[in-house]
């Protein structure tokens, strides 16, 4: 029987063609520009799908027990419900796992590192970081790449997404994870339907009153939690200059030496206790709150702001955290407004959920937070 022998060069073309015939379509309304995409990691549907499999795959960790999804759970807008994250061997870190909704729009990632600006680079921290150890894969790179290469899914999916780099390695894994995380877009909450689609009844009267309070004196929330994502950290494909905002909200005085804030990186005294303003999209499902998860619920957050901070005397505290008097009814209204930012479709979107079948090696030993089914 005659067989076609396809030269390697032609296969690369076939792959390249497949990639370009496979454009990625952003799940975005016309009023929202996409996030910026690095020139060396263009989006494609194949790459996003590969990244999704990697994100949920516990075999990326040393002993096959920790996936990105172990700490970033979709139903919680990709947080874990814990005050501080727990990684491999049950090692507890000092920081709260932030949500990943709209992560591609954030010019700086993590709580207090102004240099952490790329999703591709950030993925190296959980994979190979040692303080704290999250997935424990440092020094095991080749073993982990071989483990993935032996899975028939990756044997097909990596070349489909990266025709020029057909093996699971740092290049392909970090880029696929970056592309997947850029696809985690959440702009379809009841508040969006009210605000941008003109659906007057999409949110309750309490939420409408809460919106007014949020954007008014003396509460001042909107100065830092501003714009479309309710944070002063924003970049889009159309942004010339990214916005970056870190603030000291008076949580501690002094801040603990282990988590001193932006000052840890910059060394500037004025950066003591400054942390990045988190987006408030889906905030009702991302408790507990703050960089160390030290406030259990939204009422606690409002009490913190009403008191001008839990430690009101910190000399570097932002001037906008000045304290205010608030009634129980106003607290209920602001919380109703914050709840209207929950995008149920995002929390259940099949396109970003666990793709692995039950019992598959990718998830058989995967640890999840105690009340989340693996
Ligand atoms: C053990 C729990 C844990 C695991 C596993 C984990 N993360 Fe995280 N993640 C965290 C914590 C905690 C932070 C905050 C770190 C900081 O601020 O320094 C974080 C921060 C992030 C951020 C920054 C988000 C933002 O808005 O600032 C991204 C992106 C991210 N993780 C992606 C991943 C990916 C991709 C993986 C898998 C390769 C992963 N994480 C695995 C706990 C975890
Ligand atoms: C001066 C800027 C600033 C103002 C004003 C401000 N915030 Fe914040 N907010 C922040 C920063 C920064 C953090 C994170 C602080 C930390 O973790 O140390 C934060 C955290 C939060 C969180 C926790 C989010 C999470 O994912 O952990 C909520 C909820 C919140 N703010 C709501 C509000 C509300 C409601 C108001 C108005 C009453 C308000 N904020 C006013 C900057 C601000």
XYZ file of N, CA, C and O in Angstrom, residues 21-180:
640
model
N -6.501 29.153 11.032
C -7.897 28.872 10.688
C -8.736 28.716 11.957
O -9.909 28.392 11.907
N -8.097 28.922 13.092
C -8.693 28.622 14.369
C -8.617 29.873 15.234
O -7.988 29.891 16.271
N -9.222 30.974 14.756
C -9.049 32.221 15.493
C -9.806 32.148 16.805
O -10.792 31.424 16.923
N -9.336 32.886 17.771
C -10.017 32.931 19.054
C -11.035 34.070 19.018
O -10.715 35.181 18.605
N -12.254 33.799 19.457
C -13.286 34.833 19.481
C -13.511 35.245 20.936
O -13.896 34.435 21.769
N -13.219 36.492 21.247
C -13.372 36.969 22.625
C -14.845 36.965 23.023
O -15.680 37.479 22.273
N -15.155 36.431 24.217
C -16.554 36.464 24.670
C -16.892 37.847 25.239
O -17.131 37.998 26.435
N -16.906 38.856 24.369
C -17.016 40.237 24.833
C -18.112 40.998 24.116
O -18.295 40.838 22.908
N -18.830 41.872 24.847
C -19.763 42.777 24.179
C -18.993 43.889 23.463
O -17.808 44.108 23.750
N -19.674 44.590 22.565
C -18.999 45.606 21.747
C -18.375 46.714 22.587
O -17.366 47.297 22.216
N -18.968 47.007 23.766
C -18.457 48.127 24.555
C -17.189 47.814 25.330
O -16.596 48.682 25.948
N -16.745 46.557 25.305
C -15.569 46.195 26.097
C -14.423 45.774 25.181
O -14.526 44.770 24.479
N -13.311 46.535 25.153
C -12.181 46.090 24.325
C -11.528 44.856 24.947
O -11.612 44.659 26.161
N -10.890 44.023 24.144
C -10.210 42.860 24.722
C -8.984 43.273 25.531
O -8.520 44.411 25.418
N -8.465 42.374 26.350
C -7.217 42.690 27.055
C -6.053 42.678 26.062
O -6.174 42.099 24.985
N -4.933 43.325 26.424
C -3.775 43.257 25.535
C -3.235 41.827 25.474
O -3.359 41.077 26.436
N -2.675 41.480 24.353
C -2.130 40.131 24.154
C -0.663 40.286 23.762
O -0.363 41.051 22.844
N 0.257 39.595 24.430
C 1.677 39.760 24.073
C 1.941 39.294 22.635
O 1.347 38.315 22.181
N 2.818 40.020 21.952
C 3.093 39.714 20.542
C 3.597 38.283 20.369
O 3.340 37.653 19.343
N 4.278 37.753 21.382
C 4.819 36.393 21.213
C 3.876 35.308 21.724
O 4.276 34.165 21.878
N 2.630 35.690 22.009
C 1.671 34.662 22.440
C 0.265 34.972 21.949
O -0.670 35.159 22.732
N 0.080 35.001 20.614
C -1.252 35.317 20.089
C -2.288 34.287 20.540
O -1.954 33.136 20.805
N -3.532 34.733 20.656
C -4.605 33.837 21.090
C -4.990 32.889 19.950
O -4.977 33.266 18.776
N -5.339 31.669 20.295
C -6.020 30.788 19.350
C -6.922 29.884 20.178
O -6.657 29.657 21.370
N -7.977 29.393 19.568
C -8.902 28.531 20.316
C -8.181 27.278 20.801
O -8.407 26.801 21.920
N -7.271 26.747 19.987
C -6.549 25.527 20.377
C -5.670 25.774 21.597
O -5.556 24.934 22.494
N -5.050 26.951 21.644
C -4.152 27.266 22.763
C -4.942 27.469 24.062
O -4.546 26.990 25.129
N -6.071 28.153 23.955
C -6.911 28.376 25.134
C -7.389 27.034 25.695
O -7.367 26.789 26.905
N -7.789 26.143 24.800
C -8.293 24.837 25.229
C -7.172 24.012 25.877
O -7.372 23.329 26.886
N -5.977 24.101 25.329
C -4.817 23.430 25.936
C -4.550 24.010 27.327
O -4.326 23.277 28.297
N -4.594 25.342 27.419
C -4.352 25.995 28.709
C -5.377 25.578 29.747
O -5.069 25.398 30.925
N -6.600 25.397 29.304
C -7.653 24.958 30.225
C -7.325 23.570 30.787
O -7.452 23.320 31.996
N -6.882 22.666 29.928
C -6.518 21.334 30.416
C -5.356 21.412 31.405
O -5.338 20.713 32.419
N -4.379 22.252 31.120
C -3.227 22.382 32.030
C -3.665 22.966 33.372
O -3.206 22.553 34.439
N -4.561 23.951 33.313
C -4.999 24.653 34.524
C -5.630 23.686 35.526
O -5.487 23.836 36.736
N -6.350 22.695 35.010
C -7.049 21.742 35.878
C -6.238 20.469 36.129
O -6.730 19.537 36.762
N -5.013 20.400 35.640
C -4.230 19.156 35.670
C -3.272 19.137 36.860
O -2.280 19.866 36.888
N -3.563 18.271 37.838
C -2.721 18.189 39.045
C -1.370 17.538 38.758
O -0.473 17.594 39.594
N -1.226 16.937 37.580
C 0.081 16.335 37.261
C 1.154 17.397 37.029
O 2.326 17.075 36.902
N 0.762 18.663 37.000
C 1.766 19.728 36.934
C 2.504 19.884 38.268
O 3.537 20.554 38.331
N 1.957 19.288 39.327
C 2.647 19.387 40.624
C 3.492 18.136 40.837
O 3.258 17.095 40.214
N 4.451 18.260 41.729
C 5.426 17.183 41.973
C 4.736 15.839 42.183
O 5.088 14.849 41.562
N 3.723 15.797 43.059
C 3.128 14.504 43.408
C 1.719 14.315 42.846
O 0.985 13.428 43.283
N 1.337 15.152 41.890
C 0.043 14.960 41.239
C -1.158 15.312 42.096
O -2.262 14.827 41.847
N -0.977 16.179 43.125
C -2.110 16.506 43.995
C -2.587 17.945 43.880
O -3.661 18.277 44.377
N -1.789 18.816 43.260
C -2.167 20.242 43.248
C -2.205 20.774 41.814
O -1.208 20.724 41.102
N -3.376 21.254 41.420
C -3.530 21.939 40.129
C -3.725 23.427 40.412
O -3.999 23.818 41.550
N -3.609 24.235 39.376
C -3.962 25.652 39.548
C -5.364 25.724 40.146
O -5.653 26.527 41.041
N -6.258 24.851 39.642
C -7.657 24.866 40.061
C -7.848 24.467 41.521
O -8.929 24.663 42.080
N -6.810 23.912 42.167
C -6.938 23.580 43.591
C -7.105 24.846 44.420
O -7.725 24.826 45.483
N -6.515 25.939 43.961
C -6.607 27.209 44.693
C -7.438 28.241 43.941
O -7.744 29.298 44.486
N -7.730 27.974 42.690
C -8.495 28.917 41.869
C -9.719 28.165 41.336
O -9.670 27.540 40.280
N -10.810 28.194 42.125
C -12.011 27.390 41.864
C -13.044 28.224 41.101
O -13.430 29.308 41.560
N -13.483 27.707 39.969
C -14.391 28.482 39.110
C -15.629 28.989 39.847
O -16.003 30.164 39.708
N -16.274 28.122 40.631
C -17.520 28.516 41.306
C -17.299 29.695 42.252
O -18.248 30.364 42.662
N -16.021 29.947 42.622
C -15.704 31.085 43.495
C -14.951 32.155 42.726
O -14.081 32.829 43.283
N -15.251 32.270 41.444
C -14.568 33.253 40.588
C -13.048 33.035 40.652
O -12.264 33.969 40.595
N -12.668 31.750 40.787
C -11.254 31.352 40.771
C -10.486 31.815 42.009
O -9.308 32.172 41.926
N -11.187 31.805 43.169
C -10.496 31.894 44.460
C -10.780 30.563 45.171
O -11.469 29.699 44.615
N -10.295 30.416 46.408
C -10.427 29.112 47.066
C -11.293 29.117 48.324
O -11.488 28.070 48.933
N -11.779 30.281 48.738
C -12.609 30.332 49.946
C -11.806 30.282 51.239
O -12.369 30.338 52.323
N -10.488 30.146 51.115
C -9.646 30.089 52.318
C -9.078 31.472 52.607
O -8.919 32.278 51.686
N -8.708 31.699 53.870
C -8.054 32.971 54.181
C -6.725 33.023 53.438
O -6.434 33.965 52.705
N -5.914 31.991 53.633
C -4.640 31.929 52.899
C -4.546 30.558 52.253
O -5.106 29.571 52.749
N -3.842 30.517 51.124
C -3.856 29.323 50.280
C -3.064 28.174 50.908
O -2.120 28.384 51.664
N -3.469 26.942 50.557
C -2.756 25.740 51.008
C -2.259 24.984 49.780
O -3.033 24.640 48.899
N -0.951 24.751 49.732
C -0.354 24.086 48.577
C 0.080 22.668 48.876
O -0.474 21.992 49.760
N 1.076 22.222 48.145
C 1.551 20.841 48.226
C 2.009 20.514 49.655
O 2.519 21.381 50.368
N 1.816 19.277 50.081
C 2.161 18.820 51.440
C 1.424 19.623 52.512
O 1.876 19.694 53.660
N 0.307 20.281 52.118
C -0.459 21.057 53.098
C 0.244 22.319 53.560
O -0.116 22.892 54.595
N 1.218 22.790 52.797
C 1.961 23.993 53.200
C 1.066 25.224 53.043
O 0.512 25.481 51.976
N 0.918 25.970 54.146
C 0.060 27.150 54.133
C 0.869 28.387 53.807
O 1.903 28.643 54.423
N 0.400 29.151 52.821
C 1.055 30.407 52.481
C 0.518 31.534 53.346
O -0.339 31.316 54.214
N 1.021 32.736 53.106
C 0.615 33.885 53.916
C -0.424 34.739 53.213
O -0.988 35.647 53.813
N -0.682 34.439 51.924
C -1.553 35.331 51.165
C -2.827 34.658 50.696
O -2.885 33.451 50.493
N -3.829 35.490 50.480
C -5.136 35.072 49.983
C -5.043 34.904 48.465
O -4.447 35.736 47.793
N -5.618 33.816 47.953
C -5.599 33.608 46.506
C -6.577 34.572 45.838
O -7.774 34.524 46.126
N -6.090 35.457 44.974
C -7.008 36.394 44.325
C -7.819 35.691 43.239
O -7.410 34.654 42.720
N -8.968 36.271 42.887
C -9.757 35.740 41.795
C -9.050 35.972 40.466
O -8.158 36.809 40.371
N -9.453 35.206 39.432
C -8.795 35.372 38.137
C -9.722 35.969 37.082
O -9.348 36.052 35.910
N -10.923 36.418 37.484
C -11.812 37.045 36.502
C -11.116 38.279 35.927
O -10.611 39.107 36.683
N -11.054 38.366 34.627
C -10.470 39.527 33.946
C -8.984 39.731 34.262
O -8.483 40.854 34.171
N -8.279 38.658 34.611
C -6.854 38.788 34.970
C -6.050 39.423 33.830
O -5.073 40.133 34.074
N -6.455 39.179 32.588
C -5.718 39.735 31.454
C -5.755 41.256 31.394
O -4.948 41.872 30.704
N -6.704 41.852 32.103
C -6.815 43.314 32.092
C -5.974 43.969 33.187
O -5.958 45.187 33.298
N -5.336 43.153 34.012
C -4.587 43.745 35.121
C -3.128 43.950 34.715
O -2.428 42.993 34.400
N -2.657 45.203 34.733
C -1.267 45.445 34.308
C -0.263 44.902 35.309
O 0.879 44.651 34.947
N -0.687 44.729 36.565
C 0.194 44.098 37.550
C -0.566 42.962 38.213
O -1.760 43.075 38.494
N 0.119 41.868 38.435
C -0.496 40.693 39.028
C 0.049 40.496 40.426
O 1.136 40.976 40.748
N -0.715 39.756 41.223
C -0.457 39.467 42.642
C -0.684 40.722 43.489
O -0.937 41.805 42.962
N -0.600 40.574 44.786
C -1.053 41.622 45.702
C -0.118 42.819 45.779
O -0.559 43.941 46.009
N 1.161 42.603 45.634
C 2.045 43.749 45.903
C 3.374 43.653 45.168
O 4.439 43.882 45.741
N 3.322 43.300 43.887
C 4.560 43.238 43.116
C 4.408 44.020 41.816
O 3.796 43.543 40.870
N 4.963 45.230 41.750
C 4.755 46.065 40.566
C 5.449 45.523 39.315
O 5.164 45.976 38.217
N 6.343 44.555 39.501
C 7.065 44.016 38.332
C 6.406 42.778 37.747
O 6.816 42.289 36.704
N 5.405 42.233 38.445
C 4.762 41.001 37.966
C 3.686 41.395 36.958
O 2.549 41.664 37.309
N 4.091 41.474 35.697
C 3.175 42.075 34.734
C 2.712 41.103 33.655
O 1.942 41.485 32.790
N 3.153 39.849 33.680
C 2.699 38.965 32.608
C 2.168 37.645 33.165
O 2.735 37.061 34.092
N 1.067 37.204 32.590
C 0.482 35.935 33.019
C 1.429 34.781 32.728
O 1.496 33.810 33.490
N 2.178 34.875 31.631
C 3.106 33.807 31.271
C 4.178 33.668 32.345
O 4.524 32.567 32.772
N 4.703 34.797 32.804
C 5.759 34.768 33.804
C 5.186 34.386 35.171
O 5.782 33.603 35.924
N 3.995 34.890 35.474
C 3.399 34.619 36.791
C 3.220 33.116 37.020
O 3.411 32.636 38.138
N 2.886 32.364 35.971
C 2.616 30.932 36.134
C 3.819 30.188 36.713
O 3.679 29.134 37.344
N 5.011 30.750 36.524
C 6.207 30.082 37.055
C 6.206 30.084 38.581
O 6.811 29.211 39.203
N 5.522 31.086 39.186
C 5.578 31.203 40.644
C 4.901 30.006 41.319
O 5.536 29.308 42.114
N 3.610 29.711 41.028
C 3.020 28.534 41.670
C 3.720 27.235 41.270
O 3.861 26.331 42.098
N 4.158 27.147 40.020
C 4.762 25.895 39.568
C 6.082 25.632 40.288
O 6.321 24.544 40.794
N 6.927 26.645 40.300
C 8.297 26.400 40.739
C 8.701 27.208 41.965
O 9.825 27.085 42.443
N 7.787 28.061 42.461
C 8.132 28.898 43.610
C 8.417 28.059 44.844
O 7.886 26.960 45.011
N 9.267 28.589 45.718
C 9.624 27.838 46.924
C 9.212 28.543 48.213
O 9.381 27.988 49.295
N 8.729 29.798 48.116
C 8.288 30.441 49.352
C 6.991 31.202 49.106
O 7.030 32.319 48.645
N 5.828 30.577 49.376
C 5.696 29.195 49.818
C 5.700 28.241 48.626
O 5.475 28.665 47.493
N 5.937 26.947 48.904
C 5.811 25.938 47.853
C 4.329 25.752 47.557
O 3.542 25.494 48.468
N 3.924 25.911 46.307
C 2.515 25.721 45.975
C 2.297 24.415 45.212
O 1.454 23.611 45.548
N 3.083 24.198 44.135
C 2.944 22.969 43.360
C 4.220 22.121 43.426
O 4.237 20.974 42.960
N 5.260 22.680 43.982
C 6.454 21.908 44.333
C 7.217 21.299 43.168
O 7.883 20.275 43.333
N 7.143 21.919 42.003
C 7.724 21.276 40.827
C 9.136 21.731 40.504
O 9.694 21.322 39.482
N 9.735 22.548 41.364
C 11.083 23.021 41.069
C 12.056 21.840 41.046
O 11.966 20.920 41.859
N 12.925 21.824 40.038
C 13.896 20.738 39.906
C 13.299 19.476 39.292
O 14.012 18.519 39.018
N 11.982 19.456 39.077
C 11.317 18.265 38.505
C 10.795 18.550 37.106
O 9.913 17.837 36.624
N 11.300 19.626 36.496
C 10.742 20.070 35.225
C 10.663 18.936 34.198
O 9.600 18.638 33.656
N 11.813 18.262 33.969
C 11.852 17.262 32.889
C 10.890 16.115 33.173
O 10.214 15.618 32.278
N 10.830 15.707 34.443
C 9.922 14.620 34.837
C 8.466 15.008 34.531
O 7.681 14.210 34.011
N 8.130 16.262 34.837
C 6.747 16.698 34.627
C 6.437 16.835 33.133
O 5.383 16.410 32.659
N 7.386 17.377 32.373
C 7.155 17.498 30.926
C 6.960 16.101 30.312
O 6.080 15.904 29.469
N 7.770 15.118 30.749
C 7.660 13.759 30.207
C 6.312 13.140 30.580
O 5.657 12.470 29.771
N 5.887 13.402 31.815
C 4.600 12.883 32.291
C 3.459 13.402 31.402
O 2.569 12.659 31.002
N 3.517 14.692 31.083
C 2.463 15.262 30.231
C 2.571 14.736 28.805
O 1.560 14.406 28.176
N 3.812 14.633 28.303
C 3.997 14.200 26.910
C 3.444 12.797 26.698
O 3.016 12.442 25.598
N 3.428 11.983 27.778
C 2.953 10.606 27.645
C 1.427 10.526 27.562
O 0.871 9.485 27.243
N 0.734 11.635 27.850
C -0.724 11.624 27.789
C -1.161 11.901 26.343
O -0.749 12.888 25.745
N -1.993 11.017 25.800
C -2.401 11.198 24.391
C -3.071 12.550 24.127
O -2.965 13.091 23.031
N -3.744 13.100 25.149
C -4.360 14.413 24.924
C -3.284 15.444 24.563
O -3.397 16.147 23.550
N -2.229 15.528 25.381
C -1.198 16.541 25.128
C -0.402 16.215 23.864
O 0.042 17.120 23.160
N -0.220 14.902 23.585
C 0.539 14.525 22.389
C -0.112 15.130 21.147
O 0.566 15.492 20.186
N -1.437 15.272 21.161
C -2.126 15.889 20.021
C -2.324 17.396 20.211
O -2.179 18.182 19.279
N -2.656 17.806 21.447
C -3.083 19.196 21.660
C -1.917 20.185 21.634
O -2.085 21.324 21.193
N -0.738 19.778 22.104
C 0.379 20.726 22.115
C 0.801 21.074 20.678
O 0.900 22.262 20.338
N 1.032 20.079 19.798
C 1.360 20.453 18.411
C 0.241 21.230 17.714
O 0.513 22.099 16.888
N -1.015 20.954 18.068
C -2.110 21.696 17.426
C -2.055 23.169 17.827
O -2.324 24.056 17.021
N -1.685 23.434 19.083
C -1.649 24.818 19.553
C -0.328 25.502 19.216
O -0.287 26.713 19.024
N 0.750 24.730 19.186
C 2.092 25.291 18.954
C 2.808 24.489 17.870
O 3.681 23.664 18.177
N 2.448 24.718 16.633
C 3.049 23.923 15.559
C 4.579 23.947 15.574
O 5.206 22.962 15.198
N 5.168 25.049 16.027
C 6.632 25.144 16.031
C 7.261 24.594 17.300
O 8.478 24.522 17.418
N 6.461 24.294 18.296
C 6.966 23.822 19.599
C 6.104 22.667 20.061
O 5.308 22.812 20.981
N 6.217 21.510 19.402
C 5.196 20.473 19.622
C 5.281 19.704 20.938
O 4.557 18.735 21.105
N 6.121 20.114 21.903
C 6.228 19.343 23.154
C 5.806 20.180 24.357
O 5.978 21.390 24.365
N 5.277 19.510 25.396
C 5.020 20.235 26.638
C 6.343 20.644 27.280
O 7.170 19.784 27.597
N 6.562 21.927 27.411
C 7.767 22.433 28.071
C 7.423 23.812 28.633
O 6.262 24.241 28.563
N 8.408 24.499 29.155
C 8.105 25.793 29.767
C 7.486 26.760 28.777
O 6.580 27.527 29.107
N 8.001 26.738 27.552
C 7.513 27.638 26.506
C 6.021 27.426 26.277
O 5.219 28.368 26.332
N 5.642 26.177 26.041
C 4.245 25.920 25.681
C 3.308 25.984 26.902
O 2.209 26.532 26.818
N 3.765 25.467 28.035
C 2.883 25.427 29.215
C 2.546 26.838 29.691
O 1.379 27.170 29.916
N 3.561 27.693 29.815
C 3.276 29.035 30.344
C 2.437 29.844 29.357
O 1.558 30.605 29.755
N 2.692 29.667 28.061
C 1.905 30.422 27.085
C 0.454 29.945 27.012
O -0.479 30.748 26.912
N 0.260 28.630 27.061
C -1.118 28.119 27.020
C -1.882 28.556 28.276
O -3.046 28.969 28.203
N -1.221 28.495 29.445
C -1.886 28.959 30.674
C -2.209 30.446 30.572
O -3.276 30.891 31.005
N -1.301 31.221 29.985
C -1.545 32.659 29.821
C -2.752 32.899 28.925
O -3.639 33.698 29.245
N -2.817 32.179 27.800
C -3.938 32.366 26.866
C -5.258 31.965 27.530
O -6.270 32.663 27.415
N -5.253 30.843 28.267
C -6.476 30.418 28.951
C -6.924 31.487 29.949
O -8.101 31.858 30.014
